[in-house]
mmCIF file of C-alpha atoms in Angstrom:
data_model
loop_
_atom_site.group_PDB
_atom_site.id
_atom_site.type_symbol
_atom_site.label_atom_id
_atom_site.label_comp_id
_atom_site.label_asym_id
_atom_site.label_seq_id
_atom_site.Cartn_x
_atom_site.Cartn_y
_atom_site.Cartn_z
ATOM 1 C CA UNK A 1 62.738 21.920 -113.372
ATOM 2 C CA UNK A 2 64.556 25.214 -112.977
ATOM 3 C CA UNK A 3 64.806 25.515 -116.728
ATOM 4 C CA UNK A 4 61.046 25.174 -117.082
ATOM 5 C CA UNK A 5 60.443 27.807 -114.436
ATOM 6 C CA UNK A 6 62.871 30.145 -116.200
ATOM 7 C CA UNK A 7 61.154 29.494 -119.508
ATOM 8 C CA UNK A 8 57.786 30.257 -117.961
ATOM 9 C CA UNK A 9 59.103 33.476 -116.425
ATOM 10 C CA UNK A 10 60.497 34.557 -119.800
ATOM 11 C CA UNK A 11 57.140 33.913 -121.488
ATOM 12 C CA UNK A 12 55.363 35.855 -118.750
ATOM 13 C CA UNK A 13 57.785 38.770 -119.117
ATOM 14 C CA UNK A 14 57.411 38.747 -122.917
ATOM 15 C CA UNK A 15 53.609 38.769 -122.668
ATOM 16 C CA UNK A 16 53.715 41.653 -120.179
ATOM 17 C CA UNK A 17 56.098 43.605 -122.427
ATOM 18 C CA UNK A 18 53.971 43.052 -125.533
ATOM 19 C CA UNK A 19 50.763 44.061 -123.769
ATOM 20 C CA UNK A 20 52.487 47.176 -122.419
ATOM 21 C CA UNK A 21 53.656 48.084 -125.931
ATOM 22 C CA UNK A 22 50.170 47.426 -127.299
ATOM 23 C CA UNK A 23 48.636 49.797 -124.765
ATOM 24 C CA UNK A 24 51.300 52.475 -124.428
ATOM 25 C CA UNK A 25 53.779 52.261 -127.272
ATOM 26 C CA UNK A 26 54.098 54.416 -130.338
ATOM 27 C CA UNK A 27 51.949 53.537 -133.327
ATOM 28 C CA UNK A 28 54.686 51.385 -134.843
ATOM 29 C CA UNK A 29 55.176 49.430 -131.615
ATOM 30 C CA UNK A 30 51.415 49.023 -131.031
ATOM 31 C CA UNK A 31 50.650 47.391 -134.379
ATOM 32 C CA UNK A 32 53.743 45.179 -134.141
ATOM 33 C CA UNK A 33 52.753 44.122 -130.628
ATOM 34 C CA UNK A 34 49.219 43.310 -131.841
ATOM 35 C CA UNK A 35 50.658 41.154 -134.606
ATOM 36 C CA UNK A 36 53.133 39.368 -132.316
ATOM 37 C CA UNK A 37 50.494 38.648 -129.671
ATOM 38 C CA UNK A 38 48.456 36.800 -132.294
ATOM 39 C CA UNK A 39 51.458 34.777 -133.368
ATOM 40 C CA UNK A 40 52.421 33.754 -129.816
ATOM 41 C CA UNK A 41 49.134 31.928 -129.244
ATOM 42 C CA UNK A 42 48.732 32.954 -125.600
ATOM 43 C CA UNK A 43 45.024 33.344 -124.800
ATOM 44 C CA UNK A 44 45.843 35.856 -122.070
ATOM 45 C CA UNK A 45 46.331 38.323 -124.933
ATOM 46 C CA UNK A 46 42.630 38.175 -125.905
ATOM 47 C CA UNK A 47 41.523 40.928 -123.508
ATOM 48 C CA UNK A 48 44.234 43.415 -124.482
ATOM 49 C CA UNK A 49 43.642 42.685 -128.175
ATOM 50 C CA UNK A 50 39.900 43.292 -127.742
ATOM 51 C CA UNK A 51 40.794 46.650 -126.151
ATOM 52 C CA UNK A 52 43.040 47.393 -129.141
ATOM 53 C CA UNK A 53 40.048 47.078 -131.493
ATOM 54 C CA UNK A 54 39.185 50.590 -130.286
ATOM 55 C CA UNK A 55 42.645 52.011 -131.003
ATOM 56 C CA UNK A 56 42.338 55.371 -132.799
ATOM 57 C CA UNK A 57 44.681 54.112 -135.514
ATOM 58 C CA UNK A 58 43.371 51.546 -137.960
ATOM 59 C CA UNK A 59 46.920 50.190 -138.325
ATOM 60 C CA UNK A 60 46.533 48.786 -134.816
ATOM 61 C CA UNK A 61 42.837 47.860 -134.722
ATOM 62 C CA UNK A 62 42.689 45.800 -137.916
ATOM 63 C CA UNK A 63 45.823 43.829 -136.975
ATOM 64 C CA UNK A 64 44.385 43.247 -133.489
ATOM 65 C CA UNK A 65 41.268 41.815 -135.177
ATOM 66 C CA UNK A 66 43.363 39.466 -137.319
ATOM 67 C CA UNK A 67 45.349 38.389 -134.261
ATOM 68 C CA UNK A 68 42.163 37.567 -132.383
ATOM 69 C CA UNK A 69 41.310 35.228 -135.239
ATOM 70 C CA UNK A 70 44.665 33.499 -134.850
ATOM 71 C CA UNK A 71 43.999 32.992 -131.140
ATOM 72 C CA UNK A 72 40.560 31.540 -131.887
ATOM 73 C CA UNK A 73 38.832 32.535 -128.645
ATOM 74 C CA UNK A 74 35.038 32.920 -129.076
ATOM 75 C CA UNK A 75 35.081 35.711 -126.450
ATOM 76 C CA UNK A 76 36.216 38.017 -129.266
ATOM 77 C CA UNK A 77 33.262 37.254 -131.579
ATOM 78 C CA UNK A 78 30.829 39.977 -130.409
ATOM 79 C CA UNK A 79 33.618 42.565 -130.492
ATOM 80 C CA UNK A 80 34.624 41.581 -134.011
ATOM 81 C CA UNK A 81 30.985 41.637 -135.132
ATOM 82 C CA UNK A 82 30.765 45.177 -133.779
ATOM 83 C CA UNK A 83 33.920 46.106 -135.726
ATOM 84 C CA UNK A 84 32.163 44.990 -138.934
ATOM 85 C CA UNK A 85 30.151 48.228 -138.623
ATOM 86 C CA UNK A 86 33.264 50.383 -138.938
ATOM 87 C CA UNK A 87 33.407 52.924 -141.729
ATOM 88 C CA UNK A 88 37.014 51.928 -142.358
ATOM 89 C CA UNK A 89 37.441 49.089 -144.858
ATOM 90 C CA UNK A 90 40.590 47.836 -143.115
ATOM 91 C CA UNK A 91 38.756 47.437 -139.813
ATOM 92 C CA UNK A 92 35.984 45.516 -141.577
ATOM 93 C CA UNK A 93 38.593 43.404 -143.403
ATOM 94 C CA UNK A 94 40.394 42.583 -140.140
ATOM 95 C CA UNK A 95 37.120 41.776 -138.389
ATOM 96 C CA UNK A 96 36.106 39.406 -141.187
ATOM 97 C CA UNK A 97 39.496 37.704 -141.087
ATOM 98 C CA UNK A 98 39.309 37.393 -137.313
ATOM 99 C CA UNK A 99 35.829 35.865 -137.461
ATOM 100 C CA UNK A 100 36.973 33.413 -140.123
ATOM 101 C CA UNK A 101 39.815 32.356 -137.851
ATOM 102 C CA UNK A 102 37.540 31.780 -134.872
ATOM 103 C CA UNK A 103 34.944 29.843 -136.920
ATOM 104 C CA UNK A 104 31.974 30.587 -134.655
ATOM 105 C CA UNK A 105 28.479 30.027 -136.089
ATOM 106 C CA UNK A 106 27.313 33.272 -134.413
ATOM 107 C CA UNK A 107 29.308 35.137 -137.063
ATOM 108 C CA UNK A 108 27.486 33.645 -140.075
ATOM 109 C CA UNK A 109 24.605 36.113 -140.238
ATOM 110 C CA UNK A 110 26.767 39.264 -139.857
ATOM 111 C CA UNK A 111 29.267 37.878 -142.380
ATOM 112 C CA UNK A 112 26.431 37.115 -144.804
ATOM 113 C CA UNK A 113 25.380 40.765 -144.566
ATOM 114 C CA UNK A 114 28.941 41.890 -145.269
ATOM 115 C CA UNK A 115 29.169 39.529 -148.245
ATOM 116 C CA UNK A 116 25.944 40.939 -149.637
ATOM 117 C CA UNK A 117 26.275 44.647 -148.868
ATOM 118 C CA UNK A 118 29.853 45.758 -148.237
ATOM 119 C CA UNK A 119 30.951 48.370 -150.780
ATOM 120 C CA UNK A 120 34.523 47.060 -150.812
ATOM 121 C CA UNK A 121 35.217 44.075 -153.071
ATOM 122 C CA UNK A 122 38.127 42.781 -150.976
ATOM 123 C CA UNK A 123 36.023 42.814 -147.824
ATOM 124 C CA UNK A 124 33.292 40.845 -149.629
ATOM 125 C CA UNK A 125 35.881 38.340 -150.907
ATOM 126 C CA UNK A 126 37.244 37.885 -147.380
ATOM 127 C CA UNK A 127 33.676 37.446 -146.063
ATOM 128 C CA UNK A 128 33.178 34.592 -148.539
ATOM 129 C CA UNK A 129 36.442 33.033 -147.341
ATOM 130 C CA UNK A 130 35.340 33.363 -143.694
ATOM 131 C CA UNK A 131 31.959 31.752 -144.385
ATOM 132 C CA UNK A 132 33.736 28.881 -146.115
ATOM 133 C CA UNK A 133 35.950 28.354 -143.065
ATOM 134 C CA UNK A 134 32.994 28.451 -140.672
ATOM 135 C CA UNK A 135 30.913 26.097 -142.809
ATOM 136 C CA UNK A 136 27.494 24.694 -142.066
ATOM 137 C CA UNK A 137 24.138 25.033 -143.744
ATOM 138 C CA UNK A 138 23.601 28.717 -142.903
ATOM 139 C CA UNK A 139 26.995 29.642 -144.362
ATOM 140 C CA UNK A 140 26.260 27.606 -147.487
ATOM 141 C CA UNK A 141 22.916 29.390 -147.955
ATOM 142 C CA UNK A 142 24.549 32.792 -147.515
ATOM 143 C CA UNK A 143 27.172 31.926 -150.105
ATOM 144 C CA UNK A 144 24.589 30.522 -152.531
ATOM 145 C CA UNK A 145 22.747 33.841 -152.549
ATOM 146 C CA UNK A 146 25.882 35.644 -153.718
ATOM 147 C CA UNK A 147 26.960 33.375 -156.582
ATOM 148 C CA UNK A 148 25.891 36.141 -158.976
ATOM 149 C CA UNK A 149 27.764 39.029 -157.326
ATOM 150 C CA UNK A 150 28.567 41.852 -159.749
ATOM 151 C CA UNK A 151 32.291 41.317 -159.223
ATOM 152 C CA UNK A 152 34.066 38.350 -160.802
ATOM 153 C CA UNK A 153 36.611 38.064 -157.973
ATOM 154 C CA UNK A 154 33.857 37.943 -155.379
ATOM 155 C CA UNK A 155 32.022 35.280 -157.404
ATOM 156 C CA UNK A 156 35.232 33.223 -157.497
ATOM 157 C CA UNK A 157 35.706 33.641 -153.729
ATOM 158 C CA UNK A 158 32.111 32.475 -153.184
ATOM 159 C CA UNK A 159 32.645 29.377 -155.332
ATOM 160 C CA UNK A 160 35.945 28.624 -153.565
ATOM 161 C CA UNK A 161 34.209 28.936 -150.187
ATOM 162 C CA UNK A 162 31.413 26.596 -151.267
ATOM 163 C CA UNK A 163 34.049 24.108 -152.414
ATOM 164 C CA UNK A 164 35.791 24.390 -149.042
ATOM 165 C CA UNK A 165 32.531 23.584 -147.246
ATOM 166 C CA UNK A 166 31.843 20.667 -149.573
ATOM 167 C CA UNK A 167 35.338 19.239 -149.074
ATOM 168 C CA UNK A 168 35.115 19.635 -145.324
ATOM 169 C CA UNK A 169 31.746 17.866 -145.226
ATOM 170 C CA UNK A 170 32.951 15.014 -147.429
ATOM 171 C CA UNK A 171 35.978 14.437 -145.186
ATOM 172 C CA UNK A 172 33.876 14.239 -141.991
ATOM 173 C CA UNK A 173 33.359 10.641 -140.842
#
């Protein structure tokens, strides 16, 4: 029993330290803390990571977005959707990856807009991936409309995402 209590105290101390670094550390420590918080899987990190989406340095904010996707808490969805409006491609990329990790249907329409209109090819590719992970009829329709994207890599990502949805649906009982 004492060992479990000690283990719990260590986890609590580590979480506190990482959140402190995320909020107050140098740039290098902040982005590393954002990344580590996503890997640890502790949902208590969701709030601090949402705060980090507003970090003045994209190195921190886009990794915080990805980490929120790893944690999978739907509380982050509206914040990630807001980050899709960023002028910085890395913030949009992180937001798309985070939304794909959470797999919330509320993200389909904003992701469809990104897939259709984002000026960055890699962001559009990642939006296709995210829609494939979320699945469902609305995601399929959004992907179908972009089968003829001007970019070959985006078209491939769209087809891969459609295949992912099809495979997921065929494996459902």
